[in-house]
Short mmCIF file of C-alpha atoms in Angstrom, two decimals:
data_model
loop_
_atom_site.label_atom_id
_atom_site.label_comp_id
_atom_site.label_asym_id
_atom_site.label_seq_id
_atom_site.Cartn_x
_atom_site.Cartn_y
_atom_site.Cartn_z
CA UNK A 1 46.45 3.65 32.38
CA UNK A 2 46.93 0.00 30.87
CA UNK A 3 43.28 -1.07 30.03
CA UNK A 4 41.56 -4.13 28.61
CA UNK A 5 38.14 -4.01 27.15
CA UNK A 6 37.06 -7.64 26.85
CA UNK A 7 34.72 -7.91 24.29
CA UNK A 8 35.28 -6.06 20.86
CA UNK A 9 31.69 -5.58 19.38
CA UNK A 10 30.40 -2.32 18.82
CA UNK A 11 30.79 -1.20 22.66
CA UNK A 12 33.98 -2.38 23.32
CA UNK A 13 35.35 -1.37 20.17
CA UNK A 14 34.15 2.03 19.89
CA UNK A 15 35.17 2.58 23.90
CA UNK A 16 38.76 0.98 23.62
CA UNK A 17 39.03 3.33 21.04
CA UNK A 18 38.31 6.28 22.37
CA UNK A 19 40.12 5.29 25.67
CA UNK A 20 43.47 4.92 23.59
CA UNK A 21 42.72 8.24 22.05
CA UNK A 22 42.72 9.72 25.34
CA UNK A 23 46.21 8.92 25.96
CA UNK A 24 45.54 5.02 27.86
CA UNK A 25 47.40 1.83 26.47
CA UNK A 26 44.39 0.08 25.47
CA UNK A 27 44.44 -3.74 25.13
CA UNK A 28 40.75 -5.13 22.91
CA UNK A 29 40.22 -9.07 23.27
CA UNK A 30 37.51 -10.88 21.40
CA UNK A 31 36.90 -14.64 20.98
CA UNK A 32 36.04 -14.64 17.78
CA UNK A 33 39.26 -14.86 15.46
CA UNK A 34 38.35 -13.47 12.32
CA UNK A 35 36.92 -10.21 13.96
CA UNK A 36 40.51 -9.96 15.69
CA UNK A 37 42.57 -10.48 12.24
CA UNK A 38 40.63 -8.56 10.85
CA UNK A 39 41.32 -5.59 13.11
CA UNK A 40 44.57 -6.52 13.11
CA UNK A 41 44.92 -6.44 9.74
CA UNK A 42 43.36 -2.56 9.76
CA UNK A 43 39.77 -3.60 8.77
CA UNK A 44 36.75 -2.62 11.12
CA UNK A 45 33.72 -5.21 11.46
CA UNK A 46 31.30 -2.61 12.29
CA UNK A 47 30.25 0.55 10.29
CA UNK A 48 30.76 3.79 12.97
CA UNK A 49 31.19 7.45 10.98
CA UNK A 50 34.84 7.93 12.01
CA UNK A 51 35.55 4.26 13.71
CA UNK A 52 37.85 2.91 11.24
CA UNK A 53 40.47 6.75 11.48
CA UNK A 54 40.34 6.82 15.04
CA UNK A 55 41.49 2.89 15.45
CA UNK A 56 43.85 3.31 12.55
CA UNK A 57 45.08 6.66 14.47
CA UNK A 58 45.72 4.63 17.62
CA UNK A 59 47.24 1.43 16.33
CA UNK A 60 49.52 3.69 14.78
CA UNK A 61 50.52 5.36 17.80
CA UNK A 62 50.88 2.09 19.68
CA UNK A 63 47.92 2.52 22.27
CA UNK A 64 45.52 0.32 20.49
CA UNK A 65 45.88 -3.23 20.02
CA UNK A 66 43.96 -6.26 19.48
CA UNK A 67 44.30 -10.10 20.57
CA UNK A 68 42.11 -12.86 21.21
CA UNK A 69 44.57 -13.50 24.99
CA UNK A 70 42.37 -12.43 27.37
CA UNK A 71 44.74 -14.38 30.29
CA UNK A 72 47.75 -12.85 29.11
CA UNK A 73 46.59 -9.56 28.97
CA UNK A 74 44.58 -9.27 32.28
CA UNK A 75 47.77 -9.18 34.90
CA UNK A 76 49.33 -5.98 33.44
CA UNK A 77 45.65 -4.20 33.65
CA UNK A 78 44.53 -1.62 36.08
CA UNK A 79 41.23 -1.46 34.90
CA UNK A 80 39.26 -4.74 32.51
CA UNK A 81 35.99 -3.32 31.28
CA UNK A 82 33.73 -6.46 30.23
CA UNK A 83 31.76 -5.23 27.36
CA UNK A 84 30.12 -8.51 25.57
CA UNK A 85 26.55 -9.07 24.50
CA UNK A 86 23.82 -9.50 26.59
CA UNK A 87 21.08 -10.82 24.15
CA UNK A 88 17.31 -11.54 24.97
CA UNK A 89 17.27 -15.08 25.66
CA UNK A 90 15.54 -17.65 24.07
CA UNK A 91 12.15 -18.02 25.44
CA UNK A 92 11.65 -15.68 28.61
CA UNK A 93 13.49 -12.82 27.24
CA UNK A 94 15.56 -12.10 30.29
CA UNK A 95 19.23 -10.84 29.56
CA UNK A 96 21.47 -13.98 28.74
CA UNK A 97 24.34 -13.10 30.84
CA UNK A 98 26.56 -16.23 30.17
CA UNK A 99 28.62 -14.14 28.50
CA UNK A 100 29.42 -11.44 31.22
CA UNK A 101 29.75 -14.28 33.49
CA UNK A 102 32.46 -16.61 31.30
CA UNK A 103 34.56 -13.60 30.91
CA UNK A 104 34.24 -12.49 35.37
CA UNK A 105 35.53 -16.50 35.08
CA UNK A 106 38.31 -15.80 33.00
CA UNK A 107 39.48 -12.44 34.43
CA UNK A 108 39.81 -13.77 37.67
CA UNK A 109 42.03 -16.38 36.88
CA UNK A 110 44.30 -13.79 35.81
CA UNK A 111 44.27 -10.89 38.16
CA UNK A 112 47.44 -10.06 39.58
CA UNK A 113 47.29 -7.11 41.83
CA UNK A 114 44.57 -4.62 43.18
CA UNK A 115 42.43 -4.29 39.41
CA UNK A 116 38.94 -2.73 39.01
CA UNK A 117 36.65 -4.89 36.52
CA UNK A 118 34.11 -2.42 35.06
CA UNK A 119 30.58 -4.23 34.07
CA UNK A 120 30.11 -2.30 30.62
CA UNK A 121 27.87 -4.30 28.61
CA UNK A 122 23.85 -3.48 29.75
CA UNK A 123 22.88 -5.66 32.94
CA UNK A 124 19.87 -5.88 35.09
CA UNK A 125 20.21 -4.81 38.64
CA UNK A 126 22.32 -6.97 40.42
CA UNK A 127 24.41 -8.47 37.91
CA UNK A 128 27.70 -6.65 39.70
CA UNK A 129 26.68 -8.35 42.63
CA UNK A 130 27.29 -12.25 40.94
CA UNK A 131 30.16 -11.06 38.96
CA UNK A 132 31.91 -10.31 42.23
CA UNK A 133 30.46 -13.40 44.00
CA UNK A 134 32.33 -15.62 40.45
CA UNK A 135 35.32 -13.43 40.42
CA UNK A 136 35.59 -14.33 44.95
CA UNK A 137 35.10 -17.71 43.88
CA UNK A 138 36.96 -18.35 41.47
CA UNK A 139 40.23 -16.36 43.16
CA UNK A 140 39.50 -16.29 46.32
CA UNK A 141 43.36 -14.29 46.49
CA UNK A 142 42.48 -12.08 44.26
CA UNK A 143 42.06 -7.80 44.79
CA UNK A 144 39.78 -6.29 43.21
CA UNK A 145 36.69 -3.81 43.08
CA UNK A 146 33.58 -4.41 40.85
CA UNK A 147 32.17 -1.11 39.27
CA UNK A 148 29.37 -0.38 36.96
CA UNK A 149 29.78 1.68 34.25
CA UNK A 150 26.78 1.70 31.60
CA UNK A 151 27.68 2.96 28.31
CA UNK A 152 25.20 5.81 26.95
CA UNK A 153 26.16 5.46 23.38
CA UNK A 154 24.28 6.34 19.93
CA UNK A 155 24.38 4.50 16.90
CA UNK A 156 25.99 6.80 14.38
CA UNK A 157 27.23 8.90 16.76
CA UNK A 158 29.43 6.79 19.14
CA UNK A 159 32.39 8.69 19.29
CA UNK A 160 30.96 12.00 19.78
CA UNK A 161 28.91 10.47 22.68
CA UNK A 162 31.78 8.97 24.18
CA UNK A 163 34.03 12.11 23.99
CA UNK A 164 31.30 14.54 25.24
CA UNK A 165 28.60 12.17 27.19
CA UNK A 166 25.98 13.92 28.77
CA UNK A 167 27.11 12.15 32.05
CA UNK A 168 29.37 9.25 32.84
CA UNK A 169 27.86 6.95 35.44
CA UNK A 170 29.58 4.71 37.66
CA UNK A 171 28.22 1.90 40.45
CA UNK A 172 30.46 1.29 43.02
CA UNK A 173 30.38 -0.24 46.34
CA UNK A 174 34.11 -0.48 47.33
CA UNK A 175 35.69 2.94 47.25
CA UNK A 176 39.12 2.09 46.02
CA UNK A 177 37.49 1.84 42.29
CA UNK A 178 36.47 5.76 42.49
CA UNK A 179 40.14 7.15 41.99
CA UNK A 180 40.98 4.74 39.10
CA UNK A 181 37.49 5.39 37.56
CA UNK A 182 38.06 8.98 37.89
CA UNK A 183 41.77 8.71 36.47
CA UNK A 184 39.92 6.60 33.27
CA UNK A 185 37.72 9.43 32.70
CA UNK A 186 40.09 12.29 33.72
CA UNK A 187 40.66 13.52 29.66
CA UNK A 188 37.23 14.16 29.55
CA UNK A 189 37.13 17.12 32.67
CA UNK A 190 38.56 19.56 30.54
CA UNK A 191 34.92 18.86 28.77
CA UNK A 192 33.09 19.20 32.10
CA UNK A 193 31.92 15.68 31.55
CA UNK A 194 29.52 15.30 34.67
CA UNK A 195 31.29 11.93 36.68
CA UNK A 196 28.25 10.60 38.85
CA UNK A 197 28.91 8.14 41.40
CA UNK A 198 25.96 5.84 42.43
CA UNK A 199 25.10 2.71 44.24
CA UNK A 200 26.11 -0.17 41.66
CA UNK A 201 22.70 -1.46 41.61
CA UNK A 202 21.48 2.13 40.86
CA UNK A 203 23.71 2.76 38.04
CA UNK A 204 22.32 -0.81 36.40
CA UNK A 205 19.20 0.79 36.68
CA UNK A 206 19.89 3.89 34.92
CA UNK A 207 20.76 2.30 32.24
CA UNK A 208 17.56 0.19 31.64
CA UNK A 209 15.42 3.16 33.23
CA UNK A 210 16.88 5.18 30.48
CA UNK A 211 16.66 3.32 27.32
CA UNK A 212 12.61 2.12 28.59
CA UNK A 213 12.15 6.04 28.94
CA UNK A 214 12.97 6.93 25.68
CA UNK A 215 11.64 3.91 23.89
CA UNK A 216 8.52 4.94 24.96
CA UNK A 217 8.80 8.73 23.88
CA UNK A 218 9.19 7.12 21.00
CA UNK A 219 6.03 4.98 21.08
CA UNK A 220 3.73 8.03 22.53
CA UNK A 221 4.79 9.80 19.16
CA UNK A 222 3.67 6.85 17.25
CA UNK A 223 0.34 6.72 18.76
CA UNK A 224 -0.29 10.51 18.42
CA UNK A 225 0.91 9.89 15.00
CA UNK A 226 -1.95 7.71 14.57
CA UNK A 227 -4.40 9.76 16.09
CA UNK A 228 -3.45 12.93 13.89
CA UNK A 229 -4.44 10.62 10.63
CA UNK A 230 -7.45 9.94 12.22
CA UNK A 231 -8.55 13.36 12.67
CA UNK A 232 -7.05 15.41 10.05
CA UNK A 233 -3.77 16.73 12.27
CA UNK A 234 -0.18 17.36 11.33
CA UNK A 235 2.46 15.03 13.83
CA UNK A 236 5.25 17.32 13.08
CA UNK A 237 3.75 19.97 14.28
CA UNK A 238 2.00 18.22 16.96
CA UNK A 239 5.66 17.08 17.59
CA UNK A 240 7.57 20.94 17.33
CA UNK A 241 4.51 22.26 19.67
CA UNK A 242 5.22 19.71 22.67
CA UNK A 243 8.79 19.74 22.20
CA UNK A 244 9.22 23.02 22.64
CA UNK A 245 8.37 22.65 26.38
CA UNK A 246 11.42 22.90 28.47
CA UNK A 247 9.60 19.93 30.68
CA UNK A 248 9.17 17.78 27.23
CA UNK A 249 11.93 17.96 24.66
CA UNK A 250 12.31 18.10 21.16
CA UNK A 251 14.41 14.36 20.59
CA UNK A 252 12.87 11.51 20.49
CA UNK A 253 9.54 12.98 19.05
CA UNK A 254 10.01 11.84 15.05
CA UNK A 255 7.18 9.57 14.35
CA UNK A 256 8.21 6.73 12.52
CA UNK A 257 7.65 2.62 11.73
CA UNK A 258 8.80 1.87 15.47
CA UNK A 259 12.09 1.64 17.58
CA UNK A 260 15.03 -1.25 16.89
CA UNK A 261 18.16 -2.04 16.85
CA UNK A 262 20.59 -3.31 19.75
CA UNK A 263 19.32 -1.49 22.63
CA UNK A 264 15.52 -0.51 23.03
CA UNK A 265 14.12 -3.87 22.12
CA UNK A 266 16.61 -5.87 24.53
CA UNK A 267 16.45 -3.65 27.39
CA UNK A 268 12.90 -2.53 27.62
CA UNK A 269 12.40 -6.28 27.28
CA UNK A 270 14.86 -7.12 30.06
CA UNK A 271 13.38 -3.60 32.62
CA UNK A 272 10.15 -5.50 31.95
CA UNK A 273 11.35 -9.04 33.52
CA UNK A 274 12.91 -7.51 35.87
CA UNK A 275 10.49 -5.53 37.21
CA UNK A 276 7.98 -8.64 37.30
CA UNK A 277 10.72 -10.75 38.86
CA UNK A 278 10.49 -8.08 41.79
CA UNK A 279 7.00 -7.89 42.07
CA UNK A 280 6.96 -3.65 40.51
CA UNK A 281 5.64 -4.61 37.12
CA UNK A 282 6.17 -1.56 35.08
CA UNK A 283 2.97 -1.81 33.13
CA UNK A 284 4.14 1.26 30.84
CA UNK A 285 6.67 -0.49 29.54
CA UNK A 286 5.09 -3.86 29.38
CA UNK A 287 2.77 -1.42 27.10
CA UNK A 288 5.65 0.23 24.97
CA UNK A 289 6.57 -3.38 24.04
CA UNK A 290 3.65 -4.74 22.66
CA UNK A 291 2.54 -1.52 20.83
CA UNK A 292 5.88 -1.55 19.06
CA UNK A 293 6.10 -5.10 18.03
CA UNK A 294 2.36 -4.39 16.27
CA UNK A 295 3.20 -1.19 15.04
CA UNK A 296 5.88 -2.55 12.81
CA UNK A 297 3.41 -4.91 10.94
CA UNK A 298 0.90 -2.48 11.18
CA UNK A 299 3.39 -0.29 8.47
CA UNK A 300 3.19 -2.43 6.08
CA UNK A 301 -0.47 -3.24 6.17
CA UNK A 302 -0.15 1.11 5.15
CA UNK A 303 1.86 0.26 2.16
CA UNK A 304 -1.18 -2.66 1.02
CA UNK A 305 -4.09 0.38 1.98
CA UNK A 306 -1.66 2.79 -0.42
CA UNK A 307 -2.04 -0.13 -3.34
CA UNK A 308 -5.62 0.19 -3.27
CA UNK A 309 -5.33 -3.17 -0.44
CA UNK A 310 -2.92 -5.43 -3.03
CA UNK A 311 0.59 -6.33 -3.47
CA UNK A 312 -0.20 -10.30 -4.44
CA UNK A 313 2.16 -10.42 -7.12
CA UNK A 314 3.71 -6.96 -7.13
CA UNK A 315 7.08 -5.72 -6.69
CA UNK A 316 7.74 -3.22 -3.81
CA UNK A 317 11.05 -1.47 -3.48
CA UNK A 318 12.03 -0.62 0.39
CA UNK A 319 14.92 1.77 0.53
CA UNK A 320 16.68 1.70 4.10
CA UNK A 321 17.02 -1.53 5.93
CA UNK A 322 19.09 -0.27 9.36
CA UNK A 323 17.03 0.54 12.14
CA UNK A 324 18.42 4.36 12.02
CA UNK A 325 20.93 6.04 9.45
CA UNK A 326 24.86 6.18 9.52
CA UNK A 327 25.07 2.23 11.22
CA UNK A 328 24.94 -1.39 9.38
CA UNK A 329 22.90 -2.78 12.32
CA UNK A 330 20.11 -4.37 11.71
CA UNK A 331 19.29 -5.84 14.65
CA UNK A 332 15.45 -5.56 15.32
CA UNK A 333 15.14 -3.20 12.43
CA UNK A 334 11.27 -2.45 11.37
CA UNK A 335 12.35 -2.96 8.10
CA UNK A 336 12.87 -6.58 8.80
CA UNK A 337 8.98 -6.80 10.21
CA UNK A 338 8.00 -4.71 7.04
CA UNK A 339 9.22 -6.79 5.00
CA UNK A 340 8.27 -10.31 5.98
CA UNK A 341 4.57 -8.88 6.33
CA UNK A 342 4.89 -7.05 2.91
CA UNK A 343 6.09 -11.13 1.68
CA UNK A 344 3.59 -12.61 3.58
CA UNK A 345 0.94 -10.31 1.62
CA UNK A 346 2.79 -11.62 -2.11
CA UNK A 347 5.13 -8.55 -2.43
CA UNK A 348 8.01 -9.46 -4.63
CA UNK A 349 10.83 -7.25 -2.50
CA UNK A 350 13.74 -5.09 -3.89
CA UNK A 351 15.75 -3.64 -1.01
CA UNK A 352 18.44 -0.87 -0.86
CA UNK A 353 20.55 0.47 1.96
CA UNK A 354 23.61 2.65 1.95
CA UNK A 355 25.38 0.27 4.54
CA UNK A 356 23.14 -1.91 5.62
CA UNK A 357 23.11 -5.26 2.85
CA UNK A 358 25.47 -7.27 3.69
CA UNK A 359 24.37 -7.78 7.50
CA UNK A 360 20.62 -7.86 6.12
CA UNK A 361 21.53 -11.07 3.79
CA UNK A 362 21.31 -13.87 5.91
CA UNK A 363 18.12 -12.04 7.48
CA UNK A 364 16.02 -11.25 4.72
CA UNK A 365 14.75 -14.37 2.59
CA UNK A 366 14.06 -13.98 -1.47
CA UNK A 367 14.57 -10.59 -1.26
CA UNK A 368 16.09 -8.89 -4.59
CA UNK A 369 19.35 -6.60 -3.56
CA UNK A 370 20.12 -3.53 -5.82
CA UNK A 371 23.23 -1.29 -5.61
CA UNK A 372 20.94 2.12 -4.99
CA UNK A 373 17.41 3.44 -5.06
CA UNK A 374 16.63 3.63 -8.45
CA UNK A 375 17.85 0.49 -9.60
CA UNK A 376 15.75 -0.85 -6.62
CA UNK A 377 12.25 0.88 -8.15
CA UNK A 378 12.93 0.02 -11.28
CA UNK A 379 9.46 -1.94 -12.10
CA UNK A 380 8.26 -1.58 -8.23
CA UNK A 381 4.54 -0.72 -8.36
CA UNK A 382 5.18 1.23 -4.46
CA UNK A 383 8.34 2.67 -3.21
CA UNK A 384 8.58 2.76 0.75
CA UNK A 385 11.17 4.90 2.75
CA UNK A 386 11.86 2.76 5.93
CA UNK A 387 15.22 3.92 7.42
CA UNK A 388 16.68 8.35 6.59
CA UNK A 389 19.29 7.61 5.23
CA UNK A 390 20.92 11.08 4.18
CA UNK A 391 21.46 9.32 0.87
CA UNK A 392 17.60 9.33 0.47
CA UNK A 393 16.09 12.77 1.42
CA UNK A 394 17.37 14.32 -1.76
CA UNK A 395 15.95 11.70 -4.54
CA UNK A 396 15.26 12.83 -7.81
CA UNK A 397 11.56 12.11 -7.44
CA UNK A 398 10.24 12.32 -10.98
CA UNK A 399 13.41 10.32 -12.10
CA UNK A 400 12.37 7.79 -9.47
CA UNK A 401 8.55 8.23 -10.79
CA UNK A 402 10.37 6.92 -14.36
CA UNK A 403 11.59 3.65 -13.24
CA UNK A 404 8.67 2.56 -11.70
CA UNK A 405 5.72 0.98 -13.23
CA UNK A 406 3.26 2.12 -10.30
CA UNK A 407 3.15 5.80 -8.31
CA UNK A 408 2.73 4.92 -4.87
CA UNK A 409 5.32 6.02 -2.49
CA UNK A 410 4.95 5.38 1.54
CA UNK A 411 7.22 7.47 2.90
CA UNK A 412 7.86 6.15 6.91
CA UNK A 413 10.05 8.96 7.95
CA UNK A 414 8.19 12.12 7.17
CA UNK A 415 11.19 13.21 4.92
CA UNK A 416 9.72 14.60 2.03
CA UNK A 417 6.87 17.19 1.25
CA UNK A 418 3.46 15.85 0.16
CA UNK A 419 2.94 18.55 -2.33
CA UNK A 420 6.46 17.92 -3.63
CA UNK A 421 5.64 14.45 -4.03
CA UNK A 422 2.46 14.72 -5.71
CA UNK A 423 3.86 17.06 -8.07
CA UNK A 424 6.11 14.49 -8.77
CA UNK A 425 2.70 12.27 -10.20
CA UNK A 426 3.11 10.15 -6.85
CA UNK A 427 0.05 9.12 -4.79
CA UNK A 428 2.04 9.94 -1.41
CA UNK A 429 1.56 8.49 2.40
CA UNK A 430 3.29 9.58 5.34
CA UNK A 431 3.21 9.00 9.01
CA UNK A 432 0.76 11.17 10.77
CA UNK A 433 0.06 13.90 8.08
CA UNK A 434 -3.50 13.18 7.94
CA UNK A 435 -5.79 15.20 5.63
CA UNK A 436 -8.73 16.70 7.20
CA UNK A 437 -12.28 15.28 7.56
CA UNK A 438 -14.82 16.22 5.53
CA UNK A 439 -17.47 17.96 7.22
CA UNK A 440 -20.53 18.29 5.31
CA UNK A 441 -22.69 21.60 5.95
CA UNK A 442 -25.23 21.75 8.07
CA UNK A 443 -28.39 22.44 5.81
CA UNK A 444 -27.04 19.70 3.64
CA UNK A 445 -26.70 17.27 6.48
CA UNK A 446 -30.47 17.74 7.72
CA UNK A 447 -31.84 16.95 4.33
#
């Protein structure tokens, strides 16, 4: 199939990918110009294990290629996916869908023939509904069927999601888009890729419904995590003793410094507005919102408690700035919140991340940038372990120890051992490893 995917961030780009790897001639437009010559050039702007082989692989082959023409690529398309951004917007934090709406603008000036345009990019319910409305509008001629197709993709493991989803939802309301959706994802039957068909509305909401539902597994772990160093309990275990219910699940259940990054903040957001916009408030999620924006903050008041309540004038070395391992995305990262608090306190900041640095730059403000972990504790009176990177649950701890001129470490991910740490000469904190209370004997109470 001839397909355009217009948009070439981290969606489109990892989808038209894949889609040319599955045999379609895949066409990726993007306004901006020095993302496209850059990819046309055989650079990737985004850090995805395995992105940069499997575009290389299908420019190569002559099913990939990359233009900033979006009008002169539409008319030979059966299929245009729109995958831009959908930020928060400024101010009400609804979905900013200016951008899904330009490009329904510009597609329809183009169509030329029966063509299915595929919403890709996270929308609230009804968005399919306007894009058709513009596309009518604008090309009144025109033939064409609006789908939705929500993208269930992780960060660091994008391709493997893509190639063997979990499902593959599509919205439709005009049943000529079912047998071209079905011939985009035929490849993946041999995989027994479940193809659901739903309402378009519907499949908008799965999307948000989702990402809100596991943003706040995520947050119930946190508070539990909380709880357990209140009362002397383990959260791993807590976590491994509720997971292994069938009814529960084991993901989502790592306690750590809070969710980020491009989806989970944006969308629970966006469910949130929505919901109050329709009159169902979803009070959960209005819930999982605020307790995540506090519980970043509330990480690095942990690190001050670990230095005996003071930083004023100390240096702290925070190793891991993504919001999760194996990405360089740092939108909404906790270690951004961490950070500024940590500053706001009078931490002097040295920062390392495998991947992460150069999109954390223009972000992070008289922070000091070293070129790995122990060049980033070198002096640091605390070290803090924000993001898992693989890179950082094998450190040489007494080495680390060496470099520093303190022994705190705050370790946010749970990834090493206390007594391994300790042994090290650290004074170690962790999320949710509380130590017991002390209970005092009874005769020794009553006197």
């Amino acid at each position: 199939m001839r397909i355009v995917m217009t948009g070439s961030g981290y969606v489109g780009l990892v989808s038209g990918a894949c889609l040319a790897d599955f045999g379609h001639e895949v066409v990726c437009v993007d306004k901006d110009e020095r993302k496209i010559a850059l990819l046309q050039g055989g650079g990737v702007p985004i850090y995805e294990p395995g992105l940069a082989d499997l575009i290389a692989r299908n420019v190569e082959a002559g099913r990939l290629t990359f233009t900033m023409d979006l009008a002169g690529s539409v008319p030979q398309a059966d299929v245009v996916f729109i995958a831009v951004g959908t930020p928060a917007r400024r101010g009400d934090g609804h979905a900013d869908l200016s951008y899904v709406y330009d490009a329904a603008r510009e597609i329809a000036s183009s169509l030329n023939g029966f063509t299915v345009i595929v919403t890709k990019s996270t929308v609230p319910v009804g968005t399919g509904d306007e894009v058709e409305r513009i596309i009518r509008e604008t090309n009144p001629q025109a033939q064409f069927a609006v789908a939705s197709n929500p993208e269930f993709l992780r960060e660091g493991a994008a391709i493997q999601d893509f190639k063997r989803p979990d499902r593959i939802v599509v919205g439709i309301e005009d049943e000529r888009a079912r047998p071209v959706m079905e011939e985009v994802y035929r490849p993946l039957y041999l995989n027994q890729a479940p193809l659901m068909f739903t309402g378009r509305r519907t499949s908008e909401l799965i999307k948000y419904a989702a990402n809100a539902f596991l943003a706040m597994k995520i947050t119930y772990i946190n508070e539990v995590a909380e709880l357990c160093e209140r009362v002397g309990a383990d959260v791993q275990q807590v976590a491994r003793g509720i997971g292994l219910d069938n009814r529960i699940g084991s993901k989502f259940l790592h306690a750590g410094p809070g969710y980020g990054g491009s989806c989970f903040p944006k969308d629970t957001l966006a469910l949130v507005k929505t919901a109050e916009d329709s009159g169902a408030p979803i009070r959960l999620i209005e819930t999982t919102v605020a307790i995540n924006e506090s519980r970043k903050r509330a990480m690095a008041r942990k690190v001050i408690a670990a230095c005996n309540g003071m930083v004023r004038g100390k240096t702290v070395a925070v190793l891991g700035l993504t919001f999760k391992p194996n990405t360089d995305d740092m939108r909404d990262a906790p270690s951004l919140s961490i950070i500024q608090a940590l500053q706001d306190a009078g931490a002097c900041i040295r920062a390392y991340d495998p991947e992460g640095m150069e999109a954390a730059r223009p972000m992070l403000r008289d922070v000091t940038f070293a070129s790995g972990p122990y060049e980033a504790a070198e002096g640091a009176a605390a070290v803090v372990i924000v993001t898992e990177w693989d890179a950082l649950r094998a450190l040489d701890l007494p080495r680390l120890k060496g470099v520093m001129q303190g022994n705190v470490l705050v370790d946010l991910r749970n990834i090493y051992r206390p007594d391994v740490a300790e042994a090290a000469g650290f004074i170690y904190d962790s999320v949710g490893r509380g130590m017991p209370p002390i209970v005092e004997p009874l005769e020794q109470a009553a006197e």
